[in-house]
mmCIF file of C-alpha atoms and ligand atoms in Angstrom:
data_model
loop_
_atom_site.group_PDB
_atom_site.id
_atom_site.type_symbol
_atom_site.label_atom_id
_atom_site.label_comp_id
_atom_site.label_asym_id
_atom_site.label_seq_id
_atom_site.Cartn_x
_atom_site.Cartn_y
_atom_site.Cartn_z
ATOM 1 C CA UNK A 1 11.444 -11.087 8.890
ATOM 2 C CA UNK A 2 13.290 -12.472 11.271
ATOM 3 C CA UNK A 3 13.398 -15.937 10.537
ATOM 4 C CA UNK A 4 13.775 -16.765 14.348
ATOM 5 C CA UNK A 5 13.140 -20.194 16.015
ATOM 6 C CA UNK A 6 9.939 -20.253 17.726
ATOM 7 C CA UNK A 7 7.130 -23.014 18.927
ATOM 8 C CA UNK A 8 4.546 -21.129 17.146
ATOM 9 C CA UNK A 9 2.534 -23.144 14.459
ATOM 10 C CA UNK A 10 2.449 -20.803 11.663
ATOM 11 C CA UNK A 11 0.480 -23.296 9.859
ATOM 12 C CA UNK A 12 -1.267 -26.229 11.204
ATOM 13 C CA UNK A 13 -1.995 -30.182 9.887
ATOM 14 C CA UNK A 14 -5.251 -28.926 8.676
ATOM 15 C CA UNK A 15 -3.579 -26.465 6.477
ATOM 16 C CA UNK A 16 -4.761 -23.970 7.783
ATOM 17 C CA UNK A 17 -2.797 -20.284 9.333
ATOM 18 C CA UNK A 18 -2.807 -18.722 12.516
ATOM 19 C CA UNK A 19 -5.866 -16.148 11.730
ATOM 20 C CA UNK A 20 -7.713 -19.398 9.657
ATOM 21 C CA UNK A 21 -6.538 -18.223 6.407
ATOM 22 C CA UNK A 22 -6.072 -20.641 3.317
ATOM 23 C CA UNK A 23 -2.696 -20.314 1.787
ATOM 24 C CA UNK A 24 -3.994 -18.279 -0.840
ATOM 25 C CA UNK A 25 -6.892 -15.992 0.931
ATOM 26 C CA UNK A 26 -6.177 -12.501 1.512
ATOM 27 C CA UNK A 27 -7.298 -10.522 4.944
ATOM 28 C CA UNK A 28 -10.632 -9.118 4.899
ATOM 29 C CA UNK A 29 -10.254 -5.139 3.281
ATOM 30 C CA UNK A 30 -12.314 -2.370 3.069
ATOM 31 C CA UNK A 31 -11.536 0.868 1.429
ATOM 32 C CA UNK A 32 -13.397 4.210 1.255
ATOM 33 C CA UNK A 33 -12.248 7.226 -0.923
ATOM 34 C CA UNK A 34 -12.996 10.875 0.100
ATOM 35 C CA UNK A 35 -12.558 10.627 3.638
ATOM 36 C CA UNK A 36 -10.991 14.316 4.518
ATOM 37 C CA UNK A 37 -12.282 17.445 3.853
ATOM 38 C CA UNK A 38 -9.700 19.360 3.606
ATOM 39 C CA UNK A 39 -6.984 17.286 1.639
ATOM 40 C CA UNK A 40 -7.470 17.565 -1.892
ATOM 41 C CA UNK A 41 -7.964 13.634 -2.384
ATOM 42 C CA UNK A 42 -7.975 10.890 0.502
ATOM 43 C CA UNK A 43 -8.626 7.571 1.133
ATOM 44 C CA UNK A 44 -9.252 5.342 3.811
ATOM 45 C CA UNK A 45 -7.950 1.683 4.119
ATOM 46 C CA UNK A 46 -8.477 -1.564 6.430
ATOM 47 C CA UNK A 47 -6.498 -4.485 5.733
ATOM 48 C CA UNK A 48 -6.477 -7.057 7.980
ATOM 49 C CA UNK A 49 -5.005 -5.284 11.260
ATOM 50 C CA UNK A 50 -4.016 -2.332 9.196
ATOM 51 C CA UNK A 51 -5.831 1.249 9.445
ATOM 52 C CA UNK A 52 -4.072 3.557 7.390
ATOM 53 C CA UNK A 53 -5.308 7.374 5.864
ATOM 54 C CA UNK A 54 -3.703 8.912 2.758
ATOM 55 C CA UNK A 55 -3.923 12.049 1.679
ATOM 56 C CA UNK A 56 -2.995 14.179 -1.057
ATOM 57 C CA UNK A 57 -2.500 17.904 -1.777
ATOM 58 C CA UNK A 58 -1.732 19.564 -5.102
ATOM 59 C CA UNK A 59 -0.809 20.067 -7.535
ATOM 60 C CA UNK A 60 0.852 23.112 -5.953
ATOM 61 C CA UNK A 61 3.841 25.418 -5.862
ATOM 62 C CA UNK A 62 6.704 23.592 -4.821
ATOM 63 C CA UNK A 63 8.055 24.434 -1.378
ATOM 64 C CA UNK A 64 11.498 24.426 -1.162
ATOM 65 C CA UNK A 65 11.635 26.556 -4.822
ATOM 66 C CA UNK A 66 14.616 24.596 -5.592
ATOM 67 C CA UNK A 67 12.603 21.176 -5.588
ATOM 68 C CA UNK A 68 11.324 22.857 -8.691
ATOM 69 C CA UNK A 69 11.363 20.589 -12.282
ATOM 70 C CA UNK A 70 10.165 23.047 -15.047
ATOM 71 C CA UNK A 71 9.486 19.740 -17.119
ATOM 72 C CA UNK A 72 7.083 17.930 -14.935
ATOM 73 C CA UNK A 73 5.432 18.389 -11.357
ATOM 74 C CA UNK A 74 7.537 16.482 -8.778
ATOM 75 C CA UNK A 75 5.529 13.686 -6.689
ATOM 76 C CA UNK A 76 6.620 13.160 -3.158
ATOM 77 C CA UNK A 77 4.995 10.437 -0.820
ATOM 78 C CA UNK A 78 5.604 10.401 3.125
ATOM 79 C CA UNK A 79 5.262 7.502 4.360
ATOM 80 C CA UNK A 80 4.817 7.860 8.252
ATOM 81 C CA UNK A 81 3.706 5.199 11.276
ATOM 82 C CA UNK A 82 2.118 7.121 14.019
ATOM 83 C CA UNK A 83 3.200 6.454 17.517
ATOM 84 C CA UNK A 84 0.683 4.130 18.573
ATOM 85 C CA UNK A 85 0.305 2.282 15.710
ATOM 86 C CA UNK A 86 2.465 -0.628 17.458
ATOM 87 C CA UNK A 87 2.813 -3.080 20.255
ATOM 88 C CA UNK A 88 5.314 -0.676 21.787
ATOM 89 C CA UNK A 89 5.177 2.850 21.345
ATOM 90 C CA UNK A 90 7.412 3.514 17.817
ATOM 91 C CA UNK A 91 9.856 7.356 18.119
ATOM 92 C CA UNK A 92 7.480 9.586 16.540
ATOM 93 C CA UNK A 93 9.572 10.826 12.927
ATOM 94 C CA UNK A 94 11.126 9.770 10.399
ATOM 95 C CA UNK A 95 13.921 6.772 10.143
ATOM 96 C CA UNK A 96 15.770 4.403 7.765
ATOM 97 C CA UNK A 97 12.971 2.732 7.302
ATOM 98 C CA UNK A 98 9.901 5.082 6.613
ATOM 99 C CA UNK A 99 12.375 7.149 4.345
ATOM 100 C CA UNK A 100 12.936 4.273 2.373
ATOM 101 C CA UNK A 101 9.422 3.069 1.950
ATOM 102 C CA UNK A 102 8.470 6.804 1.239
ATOM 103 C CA UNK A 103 10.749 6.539 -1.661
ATOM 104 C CA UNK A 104 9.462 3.073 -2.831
ATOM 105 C CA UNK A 105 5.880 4.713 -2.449
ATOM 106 C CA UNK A 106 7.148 8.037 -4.573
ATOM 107 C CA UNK A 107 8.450 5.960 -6.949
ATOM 108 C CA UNK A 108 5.703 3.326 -7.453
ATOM 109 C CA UNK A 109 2.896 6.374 -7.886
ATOM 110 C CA UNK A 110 5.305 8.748 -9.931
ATOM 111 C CA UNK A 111 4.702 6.139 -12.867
ATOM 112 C CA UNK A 112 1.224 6.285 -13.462
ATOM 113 C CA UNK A 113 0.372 9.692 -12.803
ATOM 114 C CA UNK A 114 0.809 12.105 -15.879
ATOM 115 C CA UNK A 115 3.524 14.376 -14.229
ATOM 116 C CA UNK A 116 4.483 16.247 -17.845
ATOM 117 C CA UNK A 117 1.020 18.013 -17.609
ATOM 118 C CA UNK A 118 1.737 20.099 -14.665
ATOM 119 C CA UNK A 119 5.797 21.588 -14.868
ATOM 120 C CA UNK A 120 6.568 23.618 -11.584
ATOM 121 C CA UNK A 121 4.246 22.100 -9.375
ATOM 122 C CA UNK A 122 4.522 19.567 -6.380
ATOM 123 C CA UNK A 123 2.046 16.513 -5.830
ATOM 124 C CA UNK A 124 1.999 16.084 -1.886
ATOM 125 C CA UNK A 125 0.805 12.236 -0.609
ATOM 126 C CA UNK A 126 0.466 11.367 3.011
ATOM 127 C CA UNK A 127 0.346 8.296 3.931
ATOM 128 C CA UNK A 128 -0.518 7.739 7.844
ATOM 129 C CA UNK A 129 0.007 4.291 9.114
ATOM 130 C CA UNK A 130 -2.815 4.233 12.166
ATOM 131 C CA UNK A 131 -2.257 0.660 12.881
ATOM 132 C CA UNK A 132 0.161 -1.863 11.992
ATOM 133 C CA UNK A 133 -0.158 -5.296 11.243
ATOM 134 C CA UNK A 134 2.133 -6.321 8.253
ATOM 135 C CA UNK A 135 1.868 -5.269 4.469
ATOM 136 C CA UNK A 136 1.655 -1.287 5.717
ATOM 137 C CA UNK A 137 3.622 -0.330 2.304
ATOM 138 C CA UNK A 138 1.074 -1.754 -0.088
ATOM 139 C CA UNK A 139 -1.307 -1.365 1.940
ATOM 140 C CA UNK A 140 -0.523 2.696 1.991
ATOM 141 C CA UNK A 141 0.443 2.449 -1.621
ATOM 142 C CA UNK A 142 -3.334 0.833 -2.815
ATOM 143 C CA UNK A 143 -5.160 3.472 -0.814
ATOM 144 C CA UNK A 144 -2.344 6.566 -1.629
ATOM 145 C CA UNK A 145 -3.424 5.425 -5.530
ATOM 146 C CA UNK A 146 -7.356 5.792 -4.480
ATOM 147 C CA UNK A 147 -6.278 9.166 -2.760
ATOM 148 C CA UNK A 148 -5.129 10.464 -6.017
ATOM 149 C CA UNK A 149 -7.608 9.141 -8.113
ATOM 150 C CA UNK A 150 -10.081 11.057 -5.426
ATOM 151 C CA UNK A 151 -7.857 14.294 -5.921
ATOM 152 C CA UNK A 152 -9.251 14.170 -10.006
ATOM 153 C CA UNK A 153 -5.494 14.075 -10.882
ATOM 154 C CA UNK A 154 -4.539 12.184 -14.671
ATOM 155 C CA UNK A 155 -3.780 8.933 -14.129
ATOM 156 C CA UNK A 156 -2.504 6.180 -16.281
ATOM 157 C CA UNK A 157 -4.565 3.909 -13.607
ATOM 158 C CA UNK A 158 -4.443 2.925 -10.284
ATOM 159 C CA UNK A 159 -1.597 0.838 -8.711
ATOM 160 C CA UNK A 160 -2.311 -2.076 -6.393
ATOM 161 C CA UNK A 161 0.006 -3.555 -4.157
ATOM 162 C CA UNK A 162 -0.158 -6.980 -2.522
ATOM 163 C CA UNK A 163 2.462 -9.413 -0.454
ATOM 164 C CA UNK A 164 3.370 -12.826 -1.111
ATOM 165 C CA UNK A 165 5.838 -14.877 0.907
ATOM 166 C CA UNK A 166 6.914 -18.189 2.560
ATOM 167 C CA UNK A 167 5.825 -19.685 5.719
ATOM 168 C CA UNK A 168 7.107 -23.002 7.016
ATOM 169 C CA UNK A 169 8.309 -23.866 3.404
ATOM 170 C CA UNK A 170 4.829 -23.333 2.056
ATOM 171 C CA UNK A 171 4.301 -19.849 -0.145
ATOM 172 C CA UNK A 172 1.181 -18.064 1.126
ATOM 173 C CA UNK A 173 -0.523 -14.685 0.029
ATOM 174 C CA UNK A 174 -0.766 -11.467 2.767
ATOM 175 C CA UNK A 175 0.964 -12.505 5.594
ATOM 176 C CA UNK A 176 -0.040 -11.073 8.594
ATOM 177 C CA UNK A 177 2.001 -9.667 11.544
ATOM 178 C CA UNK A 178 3.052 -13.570 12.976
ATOM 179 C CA UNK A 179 3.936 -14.763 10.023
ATOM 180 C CA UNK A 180 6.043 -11.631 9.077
ATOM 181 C CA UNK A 181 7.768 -11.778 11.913
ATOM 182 C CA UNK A 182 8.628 -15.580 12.231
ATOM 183 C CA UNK A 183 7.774 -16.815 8.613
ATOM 184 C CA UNK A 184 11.361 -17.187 6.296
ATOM 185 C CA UNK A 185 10.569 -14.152 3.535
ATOM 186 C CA UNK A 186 7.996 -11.405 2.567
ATOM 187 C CA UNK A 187 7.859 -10.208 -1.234
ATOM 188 C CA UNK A 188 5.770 -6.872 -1.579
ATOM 189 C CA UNK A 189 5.004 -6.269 -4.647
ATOM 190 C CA UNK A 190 2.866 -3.491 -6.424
ATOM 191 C CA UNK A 191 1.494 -3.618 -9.653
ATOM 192 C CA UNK A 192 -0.434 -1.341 -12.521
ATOM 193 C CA UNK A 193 -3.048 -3.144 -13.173
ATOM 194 C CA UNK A 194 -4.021 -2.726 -16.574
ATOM 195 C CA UNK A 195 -0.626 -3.594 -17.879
ATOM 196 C CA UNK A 196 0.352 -6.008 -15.246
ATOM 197 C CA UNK A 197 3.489 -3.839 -15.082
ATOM 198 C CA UNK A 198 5.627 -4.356 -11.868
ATOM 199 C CA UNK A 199 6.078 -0.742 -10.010
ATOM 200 C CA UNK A 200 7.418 -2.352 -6.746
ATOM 201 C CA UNK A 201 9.076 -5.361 -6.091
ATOM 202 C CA UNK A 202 11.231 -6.144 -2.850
ATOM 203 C CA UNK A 203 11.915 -9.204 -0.642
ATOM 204 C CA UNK A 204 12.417 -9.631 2.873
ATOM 205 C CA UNK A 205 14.061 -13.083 3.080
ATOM 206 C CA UNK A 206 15.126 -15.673 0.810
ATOM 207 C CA UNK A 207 13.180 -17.632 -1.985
ATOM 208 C CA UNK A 208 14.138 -19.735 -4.449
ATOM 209 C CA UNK A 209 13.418 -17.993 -8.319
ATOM 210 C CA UNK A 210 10.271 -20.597 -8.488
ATOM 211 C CA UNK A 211 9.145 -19.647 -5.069
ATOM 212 C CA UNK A 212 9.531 -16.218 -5.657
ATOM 213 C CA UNK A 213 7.807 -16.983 -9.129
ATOM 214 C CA UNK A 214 4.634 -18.607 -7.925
ATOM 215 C CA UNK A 215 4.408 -15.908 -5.013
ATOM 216 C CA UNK A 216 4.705 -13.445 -7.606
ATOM 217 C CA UNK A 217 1.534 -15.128 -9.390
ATOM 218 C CA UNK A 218 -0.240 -15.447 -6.172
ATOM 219 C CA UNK A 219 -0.151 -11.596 -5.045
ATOM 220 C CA UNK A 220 -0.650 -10.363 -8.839
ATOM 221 C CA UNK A 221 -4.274 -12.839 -8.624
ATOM 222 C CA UNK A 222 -5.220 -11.123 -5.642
ATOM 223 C CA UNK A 223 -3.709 -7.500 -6.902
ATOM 224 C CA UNK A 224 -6.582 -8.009 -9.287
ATOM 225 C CA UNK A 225 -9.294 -8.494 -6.432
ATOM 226 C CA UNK A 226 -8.169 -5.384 -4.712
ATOM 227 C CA UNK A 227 -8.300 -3.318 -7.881
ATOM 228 C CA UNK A 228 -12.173 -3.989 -8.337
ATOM 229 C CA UNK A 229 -12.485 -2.673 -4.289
ATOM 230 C CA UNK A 230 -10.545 0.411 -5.520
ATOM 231 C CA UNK A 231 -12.879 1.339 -7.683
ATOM 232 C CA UNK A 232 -15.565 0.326 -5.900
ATOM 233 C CA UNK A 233 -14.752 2.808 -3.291
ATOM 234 C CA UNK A 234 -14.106 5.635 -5.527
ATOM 235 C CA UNK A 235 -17.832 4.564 -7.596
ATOM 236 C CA UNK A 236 -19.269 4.745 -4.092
ATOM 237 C CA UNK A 237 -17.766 8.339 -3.544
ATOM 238 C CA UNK A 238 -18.838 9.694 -6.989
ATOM 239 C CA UNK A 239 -21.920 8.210 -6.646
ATOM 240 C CA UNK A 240 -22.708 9.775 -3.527
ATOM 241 C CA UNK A 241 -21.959 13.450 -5.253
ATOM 242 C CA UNK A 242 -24.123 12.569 -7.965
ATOM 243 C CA UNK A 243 -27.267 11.978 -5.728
ATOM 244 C CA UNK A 244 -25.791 15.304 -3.283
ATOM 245 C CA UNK A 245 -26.255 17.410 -6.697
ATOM 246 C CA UNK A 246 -29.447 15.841 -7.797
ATOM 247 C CA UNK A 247 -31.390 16.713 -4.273
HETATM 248 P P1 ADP B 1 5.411 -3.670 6.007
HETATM 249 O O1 ADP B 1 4.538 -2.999 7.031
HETATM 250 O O2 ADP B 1 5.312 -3.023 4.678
HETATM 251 O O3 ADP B 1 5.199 -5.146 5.954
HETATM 252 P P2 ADP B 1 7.910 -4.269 7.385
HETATM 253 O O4 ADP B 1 8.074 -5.632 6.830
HETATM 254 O O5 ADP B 1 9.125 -3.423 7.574
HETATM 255 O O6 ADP B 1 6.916 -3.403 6.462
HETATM 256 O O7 ADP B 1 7.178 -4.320 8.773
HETATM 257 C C1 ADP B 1 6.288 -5.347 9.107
HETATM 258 C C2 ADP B 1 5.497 -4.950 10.331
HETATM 259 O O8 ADP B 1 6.369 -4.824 11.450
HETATM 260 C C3 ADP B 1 4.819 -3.587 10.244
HETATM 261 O O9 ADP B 1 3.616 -3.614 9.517
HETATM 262 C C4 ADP B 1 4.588 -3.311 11.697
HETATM 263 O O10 ADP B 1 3.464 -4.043 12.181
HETATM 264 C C5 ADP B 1 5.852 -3.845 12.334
HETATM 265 N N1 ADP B 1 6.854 -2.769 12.512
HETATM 266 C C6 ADP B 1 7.557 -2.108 11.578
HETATM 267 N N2 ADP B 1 8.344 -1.156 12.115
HETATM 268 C C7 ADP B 1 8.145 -1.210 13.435
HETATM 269 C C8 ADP B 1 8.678 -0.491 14.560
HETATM 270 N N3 ADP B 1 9.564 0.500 14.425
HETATM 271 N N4 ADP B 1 8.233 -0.858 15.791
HETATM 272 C C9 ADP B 1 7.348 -1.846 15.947
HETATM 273 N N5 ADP B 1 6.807 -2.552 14.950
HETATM 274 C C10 ADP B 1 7.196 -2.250 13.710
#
């Protein structure tokens, strides 16, 4: 979020956005679960520009021994953007940024999977940003929630994340790389669905508390869309067992 000056009609006098989005449509996404054969649970996500894998391992034994919590497993998300994902090649490893998210990420999951019920143990998720286009965080956050829903491990539910934010003075749902980058804020939030309990919340930007308010409203609406694809993808993956076992 820059908020830079530019020439670039974010919006234009037919109300419509750069990619020919309404103000409140989200990007087209598609999501798969199951997608790796070797990670315990995985999931695969398009969102608008976005490709992104997750995967998760475990639970396991905890590598360093020290990470060790004898009450509950510990859940650690990496959050990681390969080097092509961007216009210009990004420095492979971790940085400010990806260490924060992966924390953000850790934190979001940590509260709706049921850690008590495996002590000692580690809950690995990978999340691998292919391609970058704005909204990466949810984004790896909705499909790292279908990844360990895949992995069979106790859940509360899913979480879904979504954006809101503000272009030209006008709030608008999933904004996409341009408006990121030129639009005036960015408010990721992530949510469990079933209790419409907030798990992330951050802003890029500034809003007004009735901007932020009806943004919030927006991205929750559409949180609610992306849940149904969520388990759509997972249905799609159990169903496919189902008819493996049968033949
Ligand atoms: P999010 O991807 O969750 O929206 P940001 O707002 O930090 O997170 O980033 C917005 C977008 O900016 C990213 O999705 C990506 O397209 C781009 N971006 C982020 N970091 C870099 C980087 N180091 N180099 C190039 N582009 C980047």
């Amino acid at each position: 979020m820059s908020g830079m000056k530019t020439d670039l009609k974010l919006i234009d006098e037919n109300g419509k956005r750069i990619d020919g989005r309404g103000f409140d449509e989200l990007r087209p996404i598609k999501i798969e679960a199951g997608v790796l054969e070797r990670a315990d649970g995985s999931a695969y996500i398009e969102w608008g520009g976005n490709k992104i894998i997750a995967a998760v391992y475990g639970p396991r034994e905890v590598y360093p021994k020290h990470m060790q919590d004898p009450s509950k497993a510990v859940l650690r998300a990496r959050y990681n953007m390969a080097a092509f994902s961007v216009d210009e090649r990004k420095k492979p490893g971790p940085d400010r940024r990806s260490i924060e998210l992966s924390m953000v990420i850790s934190n979001a999951l940590s509260s709706v999977v049921f850690l008590e019920q495996f002590p000692r143990t580690a809950i690995d998720v990978f999340i691998e940003v292919l391609q970058a286009d704005a909204g990466t965080r949810i984004a790896g956050l909705t499909a790292a929630s279908v990844a360990l829903a895949d992995a069979g491990i106790p859940m509360k539910d899913l979480i879904v994340g979504c954006a809101a934010g503000k272009v030209e003075n006008t709030i608008v749902l999933d904004l996409n790389k341009e408006e990121d980058n030129f639009g005036q804020a960015d408010l990721p939030v992530a949510i469990i669905p079933r209790t419409k309990d907030v798990v992330l919340f951050q802003m890029d930007g500034d809003m007004t508390q009735e901007e932020i308010d009806k943004a919030m409203d927006m991205a929750i609406n559409a949180a609610m869309k992306i849940y149904d694809l969520q388990k759509d993808a997972l249905k799609r993956k159990y169903f496919s067992i189902v008819q493996e076992d049968e033949q």
